[in-house]
Coordinates of C-alpha atoms in Angstrom, one line a residue:
Chain A
M230 CA -22.0 86.8 13.2
A231 CA -24.8 88.3 15.3
V232 CA -26.5 91.3 13.8
I233 CA -28.1 92.2 17.0
S234 CA -27.6 90.7 20.5
L235 CA -28.6 91.1 24.1
K236 CA -26.0 90.9 26.9
N237 CA -27.3 90.3 30.4
V238 CA -30.2 92.6 29.8
T239 CA -32.6 93.4 32.7
Y240 CA -35.5 95.7 32.6
S241 CA -38.1 96.5 35.2
Y242 CA -41.3 98.7 35.0
K243 CA -41.7 101.2 37.7
G244 CA -43.3 99.8 40.7
A245 CA -43.2 96.2 39.4
A246 CA -42.1 93.6 41.9
K247 CA -40.2 91.5 39.3
P248 CA -38.3 92.5 36.3
A249 CA -40.1 92.1 32.9
V250 CA -36.8 91.0 31.3
N251 CA -34.4 89.3 33.6
S252 CA -30.7 89.0 32.7
V253 CA -31.3 87.9 29.1
S254 CA -28.5 87.2 26.8
C255 CA -28.9 86.0 23.2
E256 CA -27.8 86.7 19.7
F257 CA -29.8 87.1 16.5
E258 CA -28.1 86.5 13.1
A259 CA -28.9 87.6 9.6
G260 CA -30.8 85.2 7.3
T261 CA -32.8 83.7 10.2
L262 CA -36.4 83.9 11.1
Y263 CA -36.8 83.9 14.9
A264 CA -39.9 83.3 17.0
V265 CA -40.1 84.5 20.6
V266 CA -43.0 82.6 22.3
G267 CA -44.4 82.7 25.7
P268 CA -47.6 83.5 27.7
S269 CA -49.0 87.0 28.1
G270 CA -47.0 89.2 30.4
S271 CA -43.9 87.0 30.1
G272 CA -41.9 90.0 28.8
K273 CA -41.8 89.2 25.0
S274 CA -43.0 92.6 23.8
T275 CA -40.7 94.3 26.3
L276 CA -37.8 92.4 24.9
L277 CA -38.8 93.5 21.4
A278 CA -39.1 97.2 22.6
L279 CA -35.6 97.0 24.0
L280 CA -34.3 95.5 20.8
A281 CA -36.1 98.4 19.0
G282 CA -34.4 101.0 21.1
L283 CA -37.8 102.3 22.3
D284 CA -36.4 102.0 25.8
L285 CA -33.0 101.2 27.3
P286 CA -32.3 98.3 29.7
D287 CA -31.7 99.0 33.4
E288 CA -28.8 96.7 33.2
G289 CA -26.8 95.0 30.4
E290 CA -26.5 96.0 26.8
V291 CA -28.3 95.8 23.5
L292 CA -25.7 95.5 20.8
F293 CA -26.2 96.3 17.1
G294 CA -23.3 95.2 15.0
G295 CA -21.3 94.9 18.2
E296 CA -22.0 98.5 19.3
N297 CA -24.1 99.4 22.3
I298 CA -27.3 101.1 21.0
A299 CA -27.3 103.3 24.1
A300 CA -24.4 105.1 22.5
L301 CA -26.3 105.6 19.2
D302 CA -28.9 108.2 18.2
L303 CA -31.9 106.0 18.8
D304 CA -34.1 107.8 16.3
L305 CA -31.4 107.2 13.7
Y306 CA -31.2 103.6 14.9
R307 CA -34.9 103.0 14.5
R308 CA -35.0 104.9 11.2
E309 CA -32.1 103.1 9.5
Y310 CA -31.0 100.0 11.3
I311 CA -34.2 98.2 12.4
S312 CA -37.8 98.3 11.3
M313 CA -41.0 97.3 13.1
I314 CA -44.2 95.4 12.3
F315 CA -47.1 95.6 14.7
Q316 CA -50.0 93.4 15.5
A317 CA -52.4 96.3 15.0
F318 CA -50.5 97.3 11.8
R319 CA -50.1 100.9 12.9
L320 CA -50.5 102.3 9.5
F321 CA -51.1 106.1 9.3
P322 CA -54.9 106.2 8.8
L323 CA -54.8 109.4 6.8
L324 CA -52.2 108.2 4.3
T325 CA -52.8 105.9 1.4
A326 CA -51.0 102.5 1.4
L327 CA -48.5 104.0 -1.0
E328 CA -47.9 107.1 1.2
N329 CA -47.5 104.9 4.2
V330 CA -44.6 103.1 2.5
C331 CA -43.2 106.4 1.3
Y332 CA -43.1 107.7 4.8
P333 CA -39.8 106.0 6.0
L334 CA -38.2 106.8 2.7
E335 CA -39.1 110.5 2.9
L336 CA -37.9 110.4 6.5
V337 CA -34.4 109.6 5.3
G338 CA -34.6 112.3 2.6
V339 CA -35.5 110.3 -0.5
K340 CA -37.2 112.5 -3.1
S341 CA -40.9 112.1 -3.5
A342 CA -40.9 110.6 -7.0
E343 CA -38.2 108.2 -6.2
A344 CA -39.8 107.2 -2.9
K345 CA -43.1 106.5 -4.7
Q346 CA -41.4 104.3 -7.3
R347 CA -39.6 102.4 -4.6
A348 CA -42.8 102.1 -2.5
R349 CA -44.7 100.8 -5.5
E350 CA -42.0 98.1 -6.0
L351 CA -42.1 97.1 -2.4
L352 CA -45.9 97.0 -2.3
A353 CA -46.1 94.9 -5.5
G354 CA -43.5 92.6 -3.9
V355 CA -45.9 91.8 -1.1
G356 CA -48.9 91.4 -3.4
I357 CA -50.6 94.8 -3.2
T358 CA -52.1 95.9 -6.5
E359 CA -51.9 99.4 -7.9
E360 CA -55.6 100.0 -7.1
E361 CA -55.0 98.9 -3.5
M362 CA -52.0 101.2 -3.2
R363 CA -54.3 104.2 -3.5
R364 CA -56.6 103.1 -0.8
F365 CA -56.5 104.3 2.8
P366 CA -55.8 101.6 5.5
A367 CA -59.4 101.6 6.6
N368 CA -60.3 100.4 3.1
L369 CA -57.9 97.4 3.2
S370 CA -58.4 94.0 4.7
G371 CA -56.3 93.0 7.8
G372 CA -54.0 90.8 5.6
Q373 CA -53.5 93.7 3.1
Q374 CA -52.8 96.1 5.9
Q375 CA -50.1 93.8 7.4
R376 CA -48.5 93.4 3.9
V377 CA -48.4 97.2 3.6
S378 CA -46.9 97.3 7.0
I379 CA -44.2 94.8 5.9
A380 CA -43.5 96.9 2.8
R381 CA -43.1 99.9 5.1
A382 CA -40.7 98.0 7.2
L383 CA -38.7 97.1 4.2
A384 CA -38.7 100.6 2.8
S385 CA -36.0 101.9 5.2
G386 CA -33.5 99.3 4.0
A387 CA -32.9 98.1 7.6
K388 CA -31.9 94.5 7.7
V389 CA -33.5 93.7 11.1
I390 CA -37.2 93.4 11.3
L391 CA -38.9 93.2 14.6
A392 CA -42.4 91.9 14.4
D393 CA -44.8 92.1 17.4
E394 CA -47.5 89.5 16.9
P395 CA -47.5 90.1 13.2
T396 CA -50.3 87.6 12.6
G397 CA -52.3 88.2 15.8
N398 CA -55.1 89.9 14.0
L399 CA -55.2 87.7 10.9
D400 CA -57.0 84.6 9.7
V401 CA -55.2 81.4 8.9
E402 CA -54.7 82.1 5.2
N403 CA -53.3 85.6 5.8
T404 CA -51.2 84.3 8.6
R405 CA -49.5 81.8 6.3
T406 CA -49.0 84.5 3.6
I407 CA -47.4 86.9 6.1
I408 CA -45.1 84.2 7.6
D409 CA -44.1 83.1 4.1
I410 CA -43.2 86.7 3.3
L411 CA -41.1 87.0 6.5
A412 CA -39.5 83.7 5.9
S413 CA -38.5 84.5 2.4
L414 CA -37.1 87.8 3.6
A415 CA -34.9 85.9 5.9
D416 CA -34.0 83.1 3.5
E417 CA -33.7 85.0 0.3
Q418 CA -32.7 88.5 1.3
N419 CA -30.7 87.7 4.4
Y420 CA -32.9 89.7 6.8
C421 CA -32.8 89.0 10.5
V422 CA -36.5 88.7 11.4
I423 CA -37.5 88.4 15.1
A424 CA -41.2 87.7 15.6
V425 CA -43.0 87.7 18.9
T426 CA -45.9 85.3 18.7
H427 CA -48.5 83.4 20.7
D428 CA -49.2 81.1 17.8
A429 CA -47.5 77.7 18.0
E430 CA -48.1 77.1 14.3
V431 CA -46.3 80.3 13.4
A432 CA -43.5 79.3 15.7
D433 CA -43.2 76.0 13.9
M434 CA -42.6 77.8 10.6
T435 CA -39.6 79.8 12.0
D436 CA -35.9 78.8 12.0
V437 CA -35.3 79.4 15.7
V438 CA -37.7 79.5 18.6
Y439 CA -37.0 81.2 21.9
R440 CA -39.3 80.9 24.9
M441 CA -39.9 83.7 27.3
K442 CA -41.1 82.9 30.8
D443 CA -41.1 85.3 33.8
G444 CA -38.6 87.5 32.0
V445 CA -36.2 84.7 31.3
L446 CA -35.4 83.8 27.7
T447 CA -34.4 80.2 26.8
R448 CA -33.8 78.7 23.4
E449 CA -36.4 76.0 22.7
R450 CA -35.4 75.0 19.2
Chain B
M263 CA -42.0 116.9 5.0
V264 CA -43.8 118.8 7.8
M265 CA -45.9 120.9 5.5
K266 CA -46.6 117.8 3.4
Y267 CA -47.9 116.0 6.5
V268 CA -50.0 119.1 7.5
L269 CA -51.5 119.7 4.1
R270 CA -52.4 116.0 3.7
H271 CA -53.9 115.7 7.2
I272 CA -56.1 118.7 7.1
P273 CA -58.3 117.8 4.1
R274 CA -58.2 114.1 4.8
A275 CA -59.8 114.5 8.2
P276 CA -62.4 117.1 7.1
V277 CA -64.8 116.7 10.0
R278 CA -62.1 117.0 12.6
S279 CA -60.3 119.9 10.8
L280 CA -63.6 121.7 10.1
L281 CA -64.7 121.3 13.7
S282 CA -61.4 122.6 15.0
L283 CA -61.5 125.5 12.6
L284 CA -65.1 126.4 13.1
L285 CA -64.8 126.1 16.8
A286 CA -61.9 128.5 16.9
A287 CA -63.8 130.8 14.6
A288 CA -67.0 130.6 16.6
L289 CA -65.1 131.3 19.9
T290 CA -63.3 134.2 18.4
A291 CA -66.4 135.7 16.9
S292 CA -68.3 135.2 20.1
L293 CA -65.7 136.7 22.3
G294 CA -65.2 139.6 19.8
Q295 CA -68.9 140.2 19.7
F296 CA -69.0 140.2 23.5
I297 CA -66.2 142.7 23.6
A298 CA -67.8 144.8 20.8
I299 CA -71.1 144.9 22.8
V300 CA -69.3 146.0 25.9
R301 CA -67.3 148.7 24.1
S302 CA -70.4 149.8 22.1
N303 CA -72.4 150.0 25.3
R304 CA -69.7 151.9 27.0
A305 CA -69.6 154.4 24.0
L306 CA -73.3 154.6 24.0
V307 CA -73.4 155.4 27.8
A308 CA -70.7 158.1 27.3
E309 CA -72.7 159.5 24.4
M310 CA -75.9 159.5 26.3
Y311 CA -74.3 161.2 29.2
D312 CA -73.0 163.8 26.8
T313 CA -76.3 164.4 25.1
A314 CA -78.9 163.8 27.7
E315 CA -81.0 166.8 28.4
V316 CA -81.6 167.0 32.1
Y317 CA -83.6 169.9 33.4
A318 CA -84.0 171.2 36.9
S319 CA -86.5 173.6 38.2
P320 CA -87.0 175.3 41.5
A321 CA -89.7 173.6 43.6
N322 CA -91.2 173.8 47.0
R323 CA -90.1 171.5 49.8
S324 CA -92.6 168.9 48.7
G325 CA -91.0 168.8 45.3
V326 CA -93.8 170.6 43.5
V327 CA -92.4 173.0 40.8
V328 CA -93.3 176.5 41.7
T329 CA -93.7 179.7 39.8
N330 CA -92.8 183.2 40.8
I331 CA -89.1 182.5 41.3
P332 CA -87.0 185.3 42.9
Y333 CA -84.5 186.1 40.3
G334 CA -81.9 186.1 43.0
A335 CA -82.6 182.4 43.2
V336 CA -81.8 182.1 39.6
D337 CA -78.5 183.8 40.0
L338 CA -77.7 181.8 43.1
L339 CA -78.4 178.5 41.2
L340 CA -76.4 179.8 38.3
S341 CA -73.5 180.4 40.7
A342 CA -73.7 176.8 41.9
D343 CA -72.2 175.9 38.6
F344 CA -74.2 172.8 38.1
S345 CA -75.9 174.1 35.0
S346 CA -74.9 175.1 31.5
G347 CA -77.6 177.7 31.4
F348 CA -81.2 178.4 32.0
Y349 CA -84.4 179.5 30.3
G350 CA -86.9 181.6 32.2
E351 CA -90.3 182.7 31.2
S352 CA -91.3 186.2 32.3
T353 CA -94.0 186.4 34.8
G354 CA -96.2 188.4 32.5
Q355 CA -97.2 188.1 28.9
C356 CA -96.3 190.4 26.1
Y357 CA -98.9 192.0 23.9
W358 CA -98.0 193.1 20.5
V359 CA -99.9 196.2 19.6
T360 CA -99.7 196.2 15.9
P361 CA -103.1 196.1 14.2
A362 CA -102.4 192.6 13.0
L363 CA -101.5 191.3 16.4
E364 CA -103.9 193.2 18.6
D365 CA -104.5 191.2 21.8
G366 CA -102.1 188.5 20.5
A367 CA -100.5 186.9 23.5
C368 CA -96.9 186.1 23.6
V369 CA -94.2 185.3 26.2
M370 CA -91.0 187.0 27.0
Y371 CA -88.2 184.6 27.6
A372 CA -84.9 185.1 29.3
T373 CA -82.0 182.8 28.8
T374 CA -78.3 182.5 29.2
D375 CA -78.0 180.5 26.0
P376 CA -80.6 180.7 23.3
E377 CA -79.6 177.3 22.0
L378 CA -80.3 175.5 25.2
F379 CA -82.5 172.4 25.0
G380 CA -83.2 173.3 21.3
R381 CA -85.9 175.6 22.7
A382 CA -85.2 178.2 20.0
A383 CA -84.1 176.2 17.1
G384 CA -82.8 177.4 13.7
L385 CA -81.1 180.4 15.1
T386 CA -79.7 183.2 12.9
Y387 CA -77.6 185.9 14.4
A388 CA -77.2 189.5 13.1
E389 CA -73.6 190.3 12.1
G390 CA -71.3 190.8 15.1
Y391 CA -73.4 188.6 17.3
D392 CA -73.1 185.0 18.4
A393 CA -74.3 182.9 21.3
E394 CA -71.4 184.1 23.5
V395 CA -72.0 187.8 22.8
F396 CA -75.7 187.2 23.4
A397 CA -75.2 185.5 26.7
A398 CA -72.9 188.2 28.0
S399 CA -75.0 191.0 26.9
R400 CA -76.9 193.4 29.1
D401 CA -77.9 195.6 26.2
N402 CA -81.4 196.1 24.8
V403 CA -81.3 193.3 22.4
C404 CA -83.7 190.5 21.5
F405 CA -84.5 187.6 19.3
L406 CA -87.8 187.4 17.3
S407 CA -89.2 184.6 15.3
E408 CA -88.6 184.4 11.6
A409 CA -92.4 184.4 11.2
A410 CA -92.7 187.6 13.2
L411 CA -90.0 189.3 11.2
E412 CA -91.6 188.3 8.0
N413 CA -95.1 189.2 9.0
L414 CA -94.0 192.5 10.5
G415 CA -91.6 193.4 7.7
L416 CA -88.6 193.5 10.0
G417 CA -85.0 192.4 9.5
L418 CA -82.1 191.6 11.7
G419 CA -80.5 194.8 13.1
D420 CA -83.9 196.7 13.0
T421 CA -85.0 198.3 16.2
V422 CA -88.2 197.7 18.0
N423 CA -89.6 199.6 20.9
L424 CA -90.7 197.5 23.8
S425 CA -92.5 199.2 26.6
G426 CA -94.3 198.3 29.7
A427 CA -97.7 199.5 30.9
E428 CA -98.1 201.1 34.3
E429 CA -94.4 201.0 34.8
S430 CA -94.5 197.3 34.9
L431 CA -93.2 194.7 32.7
R432 CA -96.1 192.4 33.6
R433 CA -97.6 193.7 30.4
I434 CA -95.3 194.7 27.7
Y435 CA -96.5 196.5 24.6
A436 CA -94.3 196.5 21.6
N437 CA -94.6 199.3 19.2
I438 CA -92.6 198.0 16.3
Y439 CA -92.9 201.2 14.4
G440 CA -90.8 203.1 16.8
D441 CA -93.3 205.5 18.3
A442 CA -93.6 204.5 21.8
F443 CA -97.1 205.3 23.1
M444 CA -95.7 204.8 26.6
E445 CA -92.3 205.3 28.0
G446 CA -90.2 202.3 26.9
A447 CA -86.9 201.2 25.6
R448 CA -85.7 200.5 22.1
F449 CA -84.4 197.0 21.4
T450 CA -82.3 195.8 18.6
V451 CA -83.3 192.6 16.9
I452 CA -80.0 190.7 16.9
G453 CA -81.3 187.3 15.9
S454 CA -84.2 185.2 14.8
F455 CA -85.4 181.7 15.6
R456 CA -87.3 179.4 13.2
T457 CA -89.1 177.2 15.7
G458 CA -89.3 176.3 19.3
L459 CA -91.0 179.4 20.8
G460 CA -94.3 181.0 19.8
D461 CA -94.3 183.1 16.6
Y462 CA -94.5 186.4 18.5
D463 CA -92.5 185.5 21.6
V464 CA -89.5 187.6 22.5
L465 CA -86.2 186.1 23.6
M466 CA -83.7 188.3 25.6
P467 CA -80.4 187.8 27.3
W468 CA -80.7 187.1 31.0
G469 CA -78.5 190.0 31.8
T470 CA -80.8 192.4 29.9
V471 CA -83.9 191.1 31.6
K472 CA -82.2 191.5 35.0
R473 CA -81.4 195.1 34.1
I474 CA -85.0 195.8 33.0
Y475 CA -86.4 194.1 36.1
G476 CA -83.9 196.0 38.1
R477 CA -85.3 199.1 36.6
F478 CA -88.9 198.3 37.4
Y479 CA -88.3 196.4 40.6
P480 CA -85.7 198.2 42.7
G481 CA -84.0 195.6 44.8
A482 CA -84.8 192.7 42.5
E483 CA -81.2 192.2 41.6
D484 CA -80.6 191.5 45.3
G485 CA -82.8 188.5 45.0
D486 CA -86.1 189.7 46.4
G487 CA -87.9 190.4 43.2
T488 CA -90.3 187.7 42.1
V489 CA -89.9 188.0 38.4
Q490 CA -89.5 184.7 36.7
T491 CA -91.8 181.7 36.3
A492 CA -91.2 178.3 34.7
V493 CA -87.5 178.4 35.2
Q494 CA -85.6 175.5 33.7
F495 CA -81.9 174.9 34.2
R496 CA -80.0 172.6 32.0
V497 CA -77.8 170.4 34.1
R498 CA -74.2 170.2 32.9
N499 CA -73.7 167.0 31.0
D500 CA -70.2 166.5 32.5
L501 CA -71.8 166.4 35.9
L502 CA -74.5 163.8 35.2
R503 CA -72.4 161.0 36.6
D504 CA -72.2 162.9 39.9
E505 CA -75.6 163.1 41.4
H506 CA -74.2 165.0 44.4
A507 CA -72.9 167.8 42.2
Y508 CA -76.1 168.5 40.4
R509 CA -78.7 167.6 43.0
D510 CA -77.3 168.0 46.5
M511 CA -74.9 170.9 46.2
P512 CA -77.4 173.3 44.6
N513 CA -80.0 172.3 47.2
E514 CA -77.5 172.9 50.0
L515 CA -76.8 176.3 48.5
L516 CA -80.5 177.2 48.4
A517 CA -81.0 176.1 52.0
K518 CA -78.1 178.3 53.1
S519 CA -79.6 181.4 51.6
S520 CA -80.4 184.3 53.9
S521 CA -83.5 185.1 51.9
Q522 CA -86.4 183.1 53.2
S523 CA -88.1 183.2 49.8
I524 CA -85.0 181.4 48.4
S525 CA -84.1 179.1 51.3
T526 CA -87.5 177.5 51.2
L527 CA -86.9 176.5 47.6
T528 CA -85.5 173.2 46.5
L529 CA -84.2 172.1 43.2
R530 CA -86.2 169.4 41.5
V531 CA -84.1 167.6 38.9
F532 CA -85.8 165.8 36.0
D533 CA -83.2 163.2 35.4
D534 CA -85.5 160.2 34.7
E535 CA -83.5 159.4 31.6
V536 CA -80.3 159.2 33.6
Q537 CA -81.8 157.2 36.4
N538 CA -84.0 154.9 34.4
V539 CA -82.0 154.4 31.2
I540 CA -78.4 155.6 31.3
K541 CA -77.5 154.3 34.8
P542 CA -79.0 150.8 34.4
L543 CA -77.2 150.6 31.0
E544 CA -74.0 151.7 32.6
E545 CA -74.5 149.2 35.5
N546 CA -75.1 146.4 33.0
T547 CA -72.0 147.5 31.0
D548 CA -70.0 147.6 34.2
L549 CA -71.1 144.0 35.0
L550 CA -70.3 142.9 31.4
E551 CA -66.9 144.6 31.7
L552 CA -66.3 142.8 35.0
L553 CA -67.3 139.5 33.5
L554 CA -65.2 140.1 30.4
P555 CA -61.8 138.9 31.8
F556 CA -63.5 135.7 33.0
V557 CA -65.4 135.1 29.8
G558 CA -62.2 135.9 27.9
A559 CA -60.2 133.6 30.0
A560 CA -62.7 130.8 29.6
V561 CA -62.8 131.3 25.8
V562 CA -59.0 131.4 25.7
V563 CA -58.7 128.2 27.8
V564 CA -61.4 126.3 25.7
G565 CA -59.9 127.6 22.5
A566 CA -56.5 126.5 23.5
A567 CA -57.6 123.1 25.0
I568 CA -59.3 121.9 21.8
P569 CA -56.2 121.7 19.6
G570 CA -54.4 120.1 22.6
L571 CA -57.1 117.5 22.9
V572 CA -56.9 116.8 19.2
I573 CA -53.2 116.2 19.5
L574 CA -53.7 113.9 22.4
Q575 CA -56.0 111.9 20.2
S576 CA -53.1 111.5 17.8
S577 CA -51.0 109.7 20.4
K578 CA -51.0 106.3 18.4
E579 CA -49.9 108.1 15.3
A580 CA -47.3 110.0 17.2
A581 CA -46.0 106.8 18.8
T582 CA -45.9 105.0 15.4
M583 CA -43.9 107.9 14.0
R584 CA -41.5 107.7 16.9
A585 CA -41.2 103.9 16.4
L586 CA -40.4 104.4 12.8
G587 CA -37.5 106.7 13.9
T588 CA -39.0 110.1 13.4
A589 CA -37.2 112.5 15.7
R590 CA -39.3 113.7 18.6
R591 CA -38.9 117.4 17.5
R592 CA -40.2 116.6 14.1
V593 CA -43.2 114.7 15.4
M594 CA -44.0 117.7 17.7
T595 CA -43.6 120.1 14.8
M596 CA -45.9 118.2 12.6
L597 CA -48.6 117.9 15.2
V598 CA -48.3 121.5 16.4
C599 CA -48.2 122.9 12.9
E600 CA -51.4 121.2 11.9
Q601 CA -53.3 122.3 14.9
M602 CA -51.9 125.8 15.0
L603 CA -52.7 126.3 11.3
L604 CA -56.3 125.4 12.0
T605 CA -56.5 127.5 15.1
L606 CA -54.9 130.6 13.5
T607 CA -57.1 130.2 10.4
G608 CA -60.1 129.8 12.7
L609 CA -59.0 133.0 14.6
A610 CA -58.7 134.9 11.4
L611 CA -62.0 133.6 10.1
G612 CA -63.7 134.6 13.4
V613 CA -62.3 138.1 13.2
F614 CA -63.4 138.3 9.5
V615 CA -66.9 137.1 10.3
L616 CA -67.1 139.5 13.2
L617 CA -66.1 142.5 11.1
A618 CA -68.3 141.3 8.2
A619 CA -71.2 141.1 10.5
H620 CA -70.6 144.7 11.4
G621 CA -70.2 145.8 7.7
F622 CA -66.4 146.3 8.2
E623 CA -67.1 149.5 10.1
H624 CA -64.1 151.3 11.3
E625 CA -65.8 151.8 14.7
T626 CA -66.2 148.0 15.1
A627 CA -62.5 147.5 14.3
A628 CA -61.7 150.1 16.9
Q629 CA -64.0 148.6 19.5
L630 CA -62.3 145.2 18.9
A631 CA -59.0 146.7 19.9
G632 CA -59.3 145.2 23.3
A633 CA -60.2 141.8 21.8
Y634 CA -57.0 141.4 19.9
G635 CA -55.2 140.9 23.2
Y636 CA -57.5 137.9 24.0
F637 CA -57.0 136.6 20.5
A638 CA -53.2 136.8 20.8
A639 CA -53.5 135.2 24.3
C640 CA -55.6 132.4 22.7
A641 CA -53.0 131.9 20.0
L642 CA -50.1 131.8 22.4
L643 CA -51.9 129.6 24.9
S644 CA -52.9 127.3 22.0
A645 CA -49.3 127.1 20.9
A646 CA -48.2 126.3 24.5
V647 CA -50.9 123.6 24.9
C648 CA -50.1 122.1 21.5
L649 CA -46.5 122.0 22.4
A650 CA -47.2 120.4 25.8
A651 CA -49.6 117.9 24.2
S652 CA -47.3 117.0 21.4
A653 CA -44.4 116.6 23.9
F654 CA -46.6 114.2 25.9
V655 CA -47.7 112.1 23.0
S656 CA -44.2 111.9 21.5
S657 CA -42.5 110.8 24.7
G658 CA -42.8 107.5 26.4
S659 CA -46.1 106.4 24.8
A660 CA -44.3 104.7 21.9
L661 CA -43.2 101.9 24.2
K662 CA -46.7 101.6 25.6
L663 CA -48.2 101.5 22.1
L664 CA -45.9 98.7 21.2
Q665 CA -47.3 96.6 24.0
S666 CA -50.9 97.4 23.3
K667 CA -52.6 94.5 21.5
E668 CA -55.7 95.3 19.5

């Protein structure tokens, strides 16, 4: 059964001649790593933003567990039902790696000590050492930052991960590491992972590939 | 969570935090100092107007101070109510006739107030007398110097005999031992002065001198007698802001006199201190006071804009928080609290520095009373700007952030 799905979703930016997302319908299931590929400006990131509830479609519905997210508290939706990974990592620069991962936990009211313990486990799970956990993002490599970002995404307990070009700023080795982590999350922990990517090699490593062109989404594999 | 965020952020961005704090402190201290200067100048101007000693003397139409003033002119000018009193020197000199002071010259002064201009300083009055009684007196009373009293073995309340030669007061001979060798009048010593006049000068109430002159110069009380020289009026301090009242009106009064010897006189006012010091300072203070609202507004705007700009720089962070599901209100609270804490601490630090620079004087605190309004305005505007900025960065930018690739 689909965890999250789009039903005839159309979205246009103000003043744009054509819609960025044009009547898109598709379903995303748990335990699957999805890739959304396509050229720049094709509407991939807009699609991801709509899935994340950062904006609502002009037409159609984004359904989470069969319920239109427009009817939900979108802050709660982003806090507890989905989590996001960004190309530029988007870690809080003034928080340590550990505190960055604690943030979503503290946001849902987990006590500080418990949050730290949970964050440590999550960071260790993505290969961040104790010493690295105490560092600020600026003192971590790109690969380390993205792994911290994944740990942060896992912290909230949401089972849907939306990744926008998660390997865009990484070298080949780190790209493989990140994709391996995302794939194992899907395969072993039943996460629904949707990754927007330019990288054909990354797309090859995913279970399902969608192609976005001129706002239209088609299943490629 | 909000306080945790704030208390983490402030020390972890020390340069940014310190700049925000110091800038708020510097703006506060500068504005406060500006206001303190304006208030202090204003107080100084008021004090100078209150204490300035401005004299005026009768002069001819060319403005040259003249002698031999008809005493009617003195009374006329006194009636103009521009002065708080006058000192007048008698036309002639006194000659004490004691053996020790033979041929010793002295001057007889008349005044409406012995304390005027500090001319006779260190005054001591005999029992039952004070400045008011002295001023109103027409009795035969006088002040002598402490030195004269000591040298001549006199005390307050003793009587001296002052007499004139050839029925004139142009030369007065004083027989302090009571035996008038010419017809004269006995005067009671009702006070002494330590300094200011000559050791053997005699100081009398104006009313008494008029009576004596009236005796020797029939008609002098009507204004025709020429009996005073070196007359000096003390212009009332409360009129110093009104040049018309102390310069033009007395002159108009003199010009209207029916006596030609009076109507040809003018009043020359020695108000250089007012014209060259007090008024320029007052004009500068007026200008500063005029500028104050603009300077204050500029400081308030700059002071409020800085925390707003810092918040705008936190747009990516705010967007990430929103993307992670942080409620917009909480994002705004976190951003506003951080900046307002810095701004308010800076404001408090600025006030502290300002007061410390003035040695925590009560006067400075009072002078700053007007500044607190600006500080409050700064705090309120800062809060408003922070709210607006945080509302802006926590709104639609999250979507844009998601699409920005770095």
